mmCIF file with all atom_site columns, C-alpha atoms in Angstrom:
data_model
loop_
_atom_site.group_PDB
_atom_site.id
_atom_site.type_symbol
_atom_site.label_atom_id
_atom_site.label_alt_id
_atom_site.label_comp_id
_atom_site.label_asym_id
_atom_site.label_entity_id
_atom_site.label_seq_id
_atom_site.pdbx_PDB_ins_code
_atom_site.Cartn_x
_atom_site.Cartn_y
_atom_site.Cartn_z
_atom_site.occupancy
_atom_site.B_iso_or_equiv
_atom_site.pdbx_formal_charge
_atom_site.auth_seq_id
_atom_site.auth_comp_id
_atom_site.auth_asym_id
_atom_site.auth_atom_id
_atom_site.pdbx_PDB_model_num
ATOM 1   C CA . MET A 1 1   ? -0.047  -0.091 0.128   1.00 0.00 ? 267 MET A CA 1
ATOM 2   C CA . ASN A 1 2   ? 2.834   2.372  0.886   1.00 0.00 ? 268 ASN A CA 1
ATOM 3   C CA . ASP A 1 3   ? 4.468   1.730  -2.598  1.00 0.00 ? 269 ASP A CA 1
ATOM 4   C CA . PHE A 1 4   ? 1.098   2.534  -4.261  1.00 0.00 ? 270 PHE A CA 1
ATOM 5   C CA . LEU A 1 5   ? 0.739   5.803  -2.337  1.00 0.00 ? 271 LEU A CA 1
ATOM 6   C CA . LYS A 1 6   ? 4.505   6.830  -3.261  1.00 0.00 ? 272 LYS A CA 1
ATOM 7   C CA . GLN A 1 7   ? 3.746   6.153  -6.882  1.00 0.00 ? 273 GLN A CA 1
ATOM 8   C CA . ILE A 1 8   ? 0.746   8.373  -6.529  1.00 0.00 ? 274 ILE A CA 1
ATOM 9   C CA . LYS A 1 9   ? 2.383   11.248 -4.934  1.00 0.00 ? 275 LYS A CA 1
ATOM 10  C CA . GLN A 1 10  ? 5.325   11.022 -7.456  1.00 0.00 ? 276 GLN A CA 1
ATOM 11  C CA . ARG A 1 11  ? 2.889   11.276 -10.324 1.00 0.00 ? 277 ARG A CA 1
ATOM 12  C CA . LYS A 1 12  ? 1.267   14.120 -8.709  1.00 0.00 ? 278 LYS A CA 1
ATOM 13  C CA . GLN A 1 13  ? 4.453   15.969 -8.417  1.00 0.00 ? 279 GLN A CA 1
ATOM 14  C CA . GLU A 1 14  ? 5.277   15.292 -12.095 1.00 0.00 ? 280 GLU A CA 1
ATOM 15  C CA . LEU A 1 15  ? 1.856   16.474 -13.033 1.00 0.00 ? 281 LEU A CA 1
ATOM 16  C CA . ARG A 1 16  ? 2.315   19.808 -11.202 1.00 0.00 ? 282 ARG A CA 1
ATOM 17  C CA . ALA A 1 17  ? 5.697   20.215 -12.741 1.00 0.00 ? 283 ALA A CA 1
ATOM 18  C CA . GLU A 1 18  ? 4.287   19.742 -16.174 1.00 0.00 ? 284 GLU A CA 1
ATOM 19  C CA . LEU A 1 19  ? 1.364   21.990 -15.363 1.00 0.00 ? 285 LEU A CA 1
ATOM 20  C CA . ALA A 1 20  ? 3.618   24.912 -14.253 1.00 0.00 ? 286 ALA A CA 1
ATOM 21  C CA . ARG A 1 21  ? 5.722   24.436 -17.601 1.00 0.00 ? 287 ARG A CA 1
ATOM 22  C CA . LEU A 1 22  ? 2.517   24.587 -19.667 1.00 0.00 ? 288 LEU A CA 1
ATOM 23  C CA . THR A 1 23  ? 1.199   27.717 -17.654 1.00 0.00 ? 289 THR A CA 1
ATOM 24  C CA . ALA A 1 24  ? 4.547   29.329 -18.249 1.00 0.00 ? 290 ALA A CA 1
ATOM 25  C CA . ALA A 1 25  ? 4.519   28.496 -22.093 1.00 0.00 ? 291 ALA A CA 1
ATOM 26  C CA . GLU A 1 26  ? 0.913   29.839 -22.275 1.00 0.00 ? 292 GLU A CA 1
ATOM 27  C CA . LYS A 1 27  ? 1.757   33.253 -20.416 1.00 0.00 ? 293 LYS A CA 1
ATOM 28  C CA . ALA A 1 28  ? 4.721   33.796 -22.771 1.00 0.00 ? 294 ALA A CA 1
ATOM 29  C CA . TYR A 1 29  ? 2.502   32.955 -25.720 1.00 0.00 ? 295 TYR A CA 1
ATOM 30  C CA . MET A 1 30  ? -0.400  35.341 -24.399 1.00 0.00 ? 296 MET A CA 1
ATOM 31  C CA . SER A 1 31  ? 2.121   38.077 -23.678 1.00 0.00 ? 297 SER A CA 1
ATOM 32  C CA . ALA A 1 32  ? 3.171   38.022 -27.402 1.00 0.00 ? 298 ALA A CA 1
ATOM 33  C CA . GLY A 1 33  ? -0.419  39.342 -27.968 1.00 0.00 ? 299 GLY A CA 1
ATOM 34  C CA . GLU A 1 34  ? -1.915  36.257 -29.563 1.00 0.00 ? 300 GLU A CA 1
ATOM 35  C CA . SER A 1 35  ? -4.474  33.961 -28.435 1.00 0.00 ? 301 SER A CA 1
ATOM 36  C CA . PRO A 1 36  ? -3.616  30.199 -28.640 1.00 0.00 ? 302 PRO A CA 1
ATOM 37  C CA . PRO A 1 37  ? -4.752  28.109 -31.572 1.00 0.00 ? 303 PRO A CA 1
ATOM 38  C CA . ARG A 1 38  ? -8.054  26.078 -30.705 1.00 0.00 ? 304 ARG A CA 1
ATOM 39  C CA . THR A 1 39  ? -8.497  23.404 -33.140 1.00 0.00 ? 305 THR A CA 1
ATOM 40  C CA . SER A 1 40  ? -9.848  19.932 -33.055 1.00 0.00 ? 306 SER A CA 1
ATOM 41  C CA . ARG A 1 41  ? -8.239  17.007 -34.790 1.00 0.00 ? 307 ARG A CA 1
ATOM 42  C CA . ALA A 1 42  ? -10.473 17.582 -37.717 1.00 0.00 ? 308 ALA A CA 1
ATOM 43  C CA . GLY A 1 43  ? -9.233  21.059 -38.023 1.00 0.00 ? 309 GLY A CA 1
ATOM 44  C CA . VAL A 1 44  ? -12.497 22.852 -36.861 1.00 0.00 ? 310 VAL A CA 1
ATOM 45  C CA . SER A 1 45  ? -12.143 25.479 -34.077 1.00 0.00 ? 311 SER A CA 1
ATOM 46  C CA . ARG A 1 46  ? -13.351 24.519 -30.812 1.00 0.00 ? 312 ARG A CA 1
ATOM 47  C CA . GLY A 1 47  ? -15.698 26.793 -28.973 1.00 0.00 ? 313 GLY A CA 1
ATOM 48  C CA . SER A 1 48  ? -16.790 28.476 -32.185 1.00 0.00 ? 314 SER A CA 1
ATOM 49  C CA . THR A 1 49  ? -20.441 28.414 -33.223 1.00 0.00 ? 315 THR A CA 1
ATOM 50  C CA . ILE A 1 50  ? -21.912 25.919 -35.762 1.00 0.00 ? 316 ILE A CA 1
ATOM 51  C CA . LYS A 1 51  ? -22.164 28.537 -38.081 1.00 0.00 ? 317 LYS A CA 1
ATOM 52  C CA . ASP A 1 52  ? -18.393 29.368 -37.867 1.00 0.00 ? 318 ASP A CA 1
ATOM 53  C CA . GLU A 1 53  ? -17.684 25.652 -38.043 1.00 0.00 ? 319 GLU A CA 1
ATOM 54  C CA . VAL A 1 54  ? -19.952 25.458 -41.457 1.00 0.00 ? 320 VAL A CA 1
ATOM 55  C CA . LEU A 1 55  ? -18.000 28.096 -42.785 1.00 0.00 ? 321 LEU A CA 1
ATOM 56  C CA . GLU A 1 56  ? -14.553 26.727 -41.902 1.00 0.00 ? 322 GLU A CA 1
ATOM 57  C CA . THR A 1 57  ? -15.625 23.526 -43.055 1.00 0.00 ? 323 THR A CA 1
ATOM 58  C CA . LEU A 1 58  ? -16.704 24.809 -46.584 1.00 0.00 ? 324 LEU A CA 1
ATOM 59  C CA . GLU A 1 59  ? -13.573 26.859 -47.168 1.00 0.00 ? 325 GLU A CA 1
ATOM 60  C CA . GLY A 1 60  ? -11.687 25.360 -50.000 1.00 0.00 ? 326 GLY A CA 1
ATOM 61  C CA . GLU A 1 61  ? -14.776 23.084 -50.940 1.00 0.00 ? 327 GLU A CA 1
ATOM 62  C CA . VAL A 1 62  ? -15.453 24.670 -54.617 1.00 0.00 ? 328 VAL A CA 1
ATOM 63  C CA . ARG A 1 63  ? -17.819 21.950 -55.427 1.00 0.00 ? 329 ARG A CA 1
ATOM 64  C CA . GLY A 1 64  ? -19.645 22.212 -52.093 1.00 0.00 ? 330 GLY A CA 1
ATOM 65  C CA . LEU A 1 65  ? -20.448 19.407 -49.669 1.00 0.00 ? 331 LEU A CA 1
ATOM 66  C CA . LYS A 1 66  ? -23.951 17.777 -48.839 1.00 0.00 ? 332 LYS A CA 1
ATOM 67  C CA . ALA A 1 67  ? -25.298 18.580 -45.476 1.00 0.00 ? 333 ALA A CA 1
ATOM 68  C CA . VAL A 1 68  ? -24.519 15.078 -44.258 1.00 0.00 ? 334 VAL A CA 1
ATOM 69  C CA . ASP A 1 69  ? -21.039 15.520 -45.089 1.00 0.00 ? 335 ASP A CA 1
ATOM 70  C CA . ILE A 1 70  ? -20.701 18.750 -43.459 1.00 0.00 ? 336 ILE A CA 1
ATOM 71  C CA . LEU A 1 71  ? -22.338 17.320 -40.465 1.00 0.00 ? 337 LEU A CA 1
ATOM 72  C CA . GLU A 1 72  ? -19.844 14.144 -40.418 1.00 0.00 ? 338 GLU A CA 1
ATOM 73  C CA . ARG A 1 73  ? -16.942 16.594 -40.445 1.00 0.00 ? 339 ARG A CA 1
ATOM 74  C CA . ILE A 1 74  ? -18.243 18.826 -37.683 1.00 0.00 ? 340 ILE A CA 1
ATOM 75  C CA . GLN A 1 75  ? -19.253 16.185 -35.444 1.00 0.00 ? 341 GLN A CA 1
ATOM 76  C CA . PRO A 1 76  ? -15.763 15.436 -34.100 1.00 0.00 ? 342 PRO A CA 1
ATOM 77  C CA . ALA A 1 77  ? -15.564 18.954 -32.411 1.00 0.00 ? 343 ALA A CA 1
ATOM 78  C CA . LYS A 1 78  ? -19.381 19.022 -31.430 1.00 0.00 ? 344 LYS A CA 1
ATOM 79  C CA . PRO A 1 79  ? -20.234 15.348 -30.693 1.00 0.00 ? 345 PRO A CA 1
ATOM 80  C CA . GLY A 1 80  ? -23.904 16.222 -29.913 1.00 0.00 ? 346 GLY A CA 1
ATOM 81  C CA . LEU A 1 81  ? -24.659 17.961 -33.177 1.00 0.00 ? 347 LEU A CA 1
ATOM 82  C CA . SER A 1 82  ? -27.408 16.437 -35.135 1.00 0.00 ? 348 SER A CA 1
ATOM 83  C CA . ARG A 1 83  ? -29.245 17.018 -38.565 1.00 0.00 ? 349 ARG A CA 1
ATOM 84  C CA . ALA A 1 84  ? -32.139 18.980 -36.486 1.00 0.00 ? 350 ALA A CA 1
ATOM 85  C CA . THR A 1 85  ? -29.458 21.358 -35.071 1.00 0.00 ? 351 THR A CA 1
ATOM 86  C CA . LEU A 1 86  ? -27.406 21.807 -38.366 1.00 0.00 ? 352 LEU A CA 1
ATOM 87  C CA . SER A 1 87  ? -30.266 22.596 -40.680 1.00 0.00 ? 353 SER A CA 1
ATOM 88  C CA . PRO A 1 88  ? -31.441 25.798 -39.180 1.00 0.00 ? 354 PRO A CA 1
ATOM 89  C CA . GLN A 1 89  ? -27.805 27.126 -39.270 1.00 0.00 ? 355 GLN A CA 1
ATOM 90  C CA . LEU A 1 90  ? -27.471 26.360 -42.884 1.00 0.00 ? 356 LEU A CA 1
ATOM 91  C CA . SER A 1 91  ? -30.593 28.134 -43.359 1.00 0.00 ? 357 SER A CA 1
ATOM 92  C CA . ARG A 1 92  ? -29.468 31.095 -41.381 1.00 0.00 ? 358 ARG A CA 1
ATOM 93  C CA . LEU A 1 93  ? -26.266 31.291 -43.307 1.00 0.00 ? 359 LEU A CA 1
ATOM 94  C CA . ARG A 1 94  ? -28.089 31.243 -46.553 1.00 0.00 ? 360 ARG A CA 1
ATOM 95  C CA . LYS A 1 95  ? -30.410 34.067 -45.462 1.00 0.00 ? 361 LYS A CA 1
ATOM 96  C CA . GLU A 1 96  ? -27.113 35.874 -44.294 1.00 0.00 ? 362 GLU A CA 1
ATOM 97  C CA . GLY A 1 97  ? -25.908 35.449 -48.028 1.00 0.00 ? 363 GLY A CA 1
ATOM 98  C CA . LYS A 1 98  ? -22.759 33.527 -46.648 1.00 0.00 ? 364 LYS A CA 1
ATOM 99  C CA . VAL A 1 99  ? -23.738 30.129 -48.476 1.00 0.00 ? 365 VAL A CA 1
ATOM 100 C CA . HIS A 1 100 ? -26.129 29.005 -51.124 1.00 0.00 ? 366 HIS A CA 1
ATOM 101 C CA . SER A 1 101 ? -27.315 25.442 -51.964 1.00 0.00 ? 367 SER A CA 1
ATOM 102 C CA . TYR A 1 102 ? -28.050 23.608 -55.129 1.00 0.00 ? 368 TYR A CA 1
ATOM 103 C CA . GLU A 1 103 ? -29.587 20.200 -54.993 1.00 0.00 ? 369 GLU A CA 1
ATOM 104 C CA . GLY A 1 104 ? -28.447 19.384 -51.666 1.00 0.00 ? 370 GLY A CA 1
ATOM 105 C CA . VAL A 1 105 ? -24.928 20.745 -52.187 1.00 0.00 ? 371 VAL A CA 1
ATOM 106 C CA . TRP A 1 106 ? -23.876 23.660 -49.990 1.00 0.00 ? 372 TRP A CA 1
ATOM 107 C CA . LEU A 1 107 ? -21.266 26.206 -51.046 1.00 0.00 ? 373 LEU A CA 1
ATOM 108 C CA . LEU A 1 108 ? -19.809 29.398 -49.807 1.00 0.00 ? 374 LEU A CA 1
ATOM 109 C CA . SER A 1 109 ? -21.288 32.250 -51.580 1.00 0.00 ? 375 SER A CA 1
ATOM 110 C CA . LYS A 1 110 ? -17.962 33.300 -52.945 1.00 0.00 ? 376 LYS A CA 1
ATOM 111 C CA . TYR A 1 111 ? -17.840 30.091 -54.899 1.00 0.00 ? 377 TYR A CA 1
ATOM 112 C CA . PRO A 1 112 ? -19.915 29.906 -58.170 1.00 0.00 ? 378 PRO A CA 1
ATOM 113 C CA . VAL A 1 113 ? -22.249 27.241 -58.898 1.00 0.00 ? 379 VAL A CA 1
ATOM 114 C CA . PRO A 1 114 ? -21.153 25.187 -61.834 1.00 0.00 ? 380 PRO A CA 1
ATOM 115 C CA . GLU A 1 115 ? -23.615 25.794 -64.432 1.00 0.00 ? 381 GLU A CA 1
ATOM 116 C CA . GLY A 1 116 ? -25.871 23.038 -65.455 1.00 0.00 ? 382 GLY A CA 1
ATOM 117 C CA . LEU A 1 117 ? -25.150 20.650 -62.746 1.00 0.00 ? 383 LEU A CA 1
ATOM 118 C CA . TYR A 1 118 ? -27.497 22.231 -59.891 1.00 0.00 ? 384 TYR A CA 1
ATOM 119 C CA . ARG A 1 119 ? -30.666 23.617 -59.471 1.00 0.00 ? 385 ARG A CA 1
ATOM 120 C CA . SER A 1 120 ? -31.216 26.125 -56.698 1.00 0.00 ? 386 SER A CA 1
ATOM 121 C CA . ALA A 1 121 ? -32.753 24.981 -53.606 1.00 0.00 ? 387 ALA A CA 1
ATOM 122 C CA . ASP A 1 122 ? -33.718 28.580 -53.047 1.00 0.00 ? 388 ASP A CA 1
ATOM 123 C CA . GLU A 1 123 ? -35.942 28.350 -55.998 1.00 0.00 ? 389 GLU A CA 1
ATOM 124 C CA . SER A 1 124 ? -37.503 25.008 -55.456 1.00 0.00 ? 390 SER A CA 1
ATOM 125 C CA . ASP A 1 125 ? -41.029 24.543 -53.940 1.00 0.00 ? 391 ASP A CA 1
ATOM 126 C CA . ASP A 1 126 ? -39.514 22.247 -51.153 1.00 0.00 ? 392 ASP A CA 1
ATOM 127 C CA . PRO A 1 127 ? -38.530 24.450 -48.137 1.00 0.00 ? 393 PRO A CA 1
ATOM 128 C CA . GLU A 1 128 ? -36.733 21.601 -46.406 1.00 0.00 ? 394 GLU A CA 1
ATOM 129 C CA . ILE A 1 129 ? -33.159 21.229 -46.546 1.00 0.00 ? 395 ILE A CA 1
ATOM 130 C CA . PRO A 1 130 ? -32.176 18.201 -48.507 1.00 0.00 ? 396 PRO A CA 1
ATOM 131 C CA . PHE A 1 131 ? -29.878 15.734 -46.957 1.00 0.00 ? 397 PHE A CA 1
#
């Protein structure tokens, strides 16, 4: 039992030392006037809004993505994100003029829609966002 307690105390000391090093590194970084990068393994910023994550996910996707693919890419950073939560955010982004959708494919507004490939979801009779 004593050996086990010694191991615990030793590990706590190691962790405290590591925490002190990390805290010092954070202070040095912050004093440089920059905030630390906050990205997940998927490259999506943690702590950002769903709309921000959608915009980041669509960046560089000149042919766009289907909503289900957007959802799949964002879920590592937002595990509770569902289709029901994503759909209103896509609609808001469209109303804000930041994205457009064509036959279920979502693109940033700065990217043109390849002619003849898609029909605008904005012009369709179906108000539902296709997945």
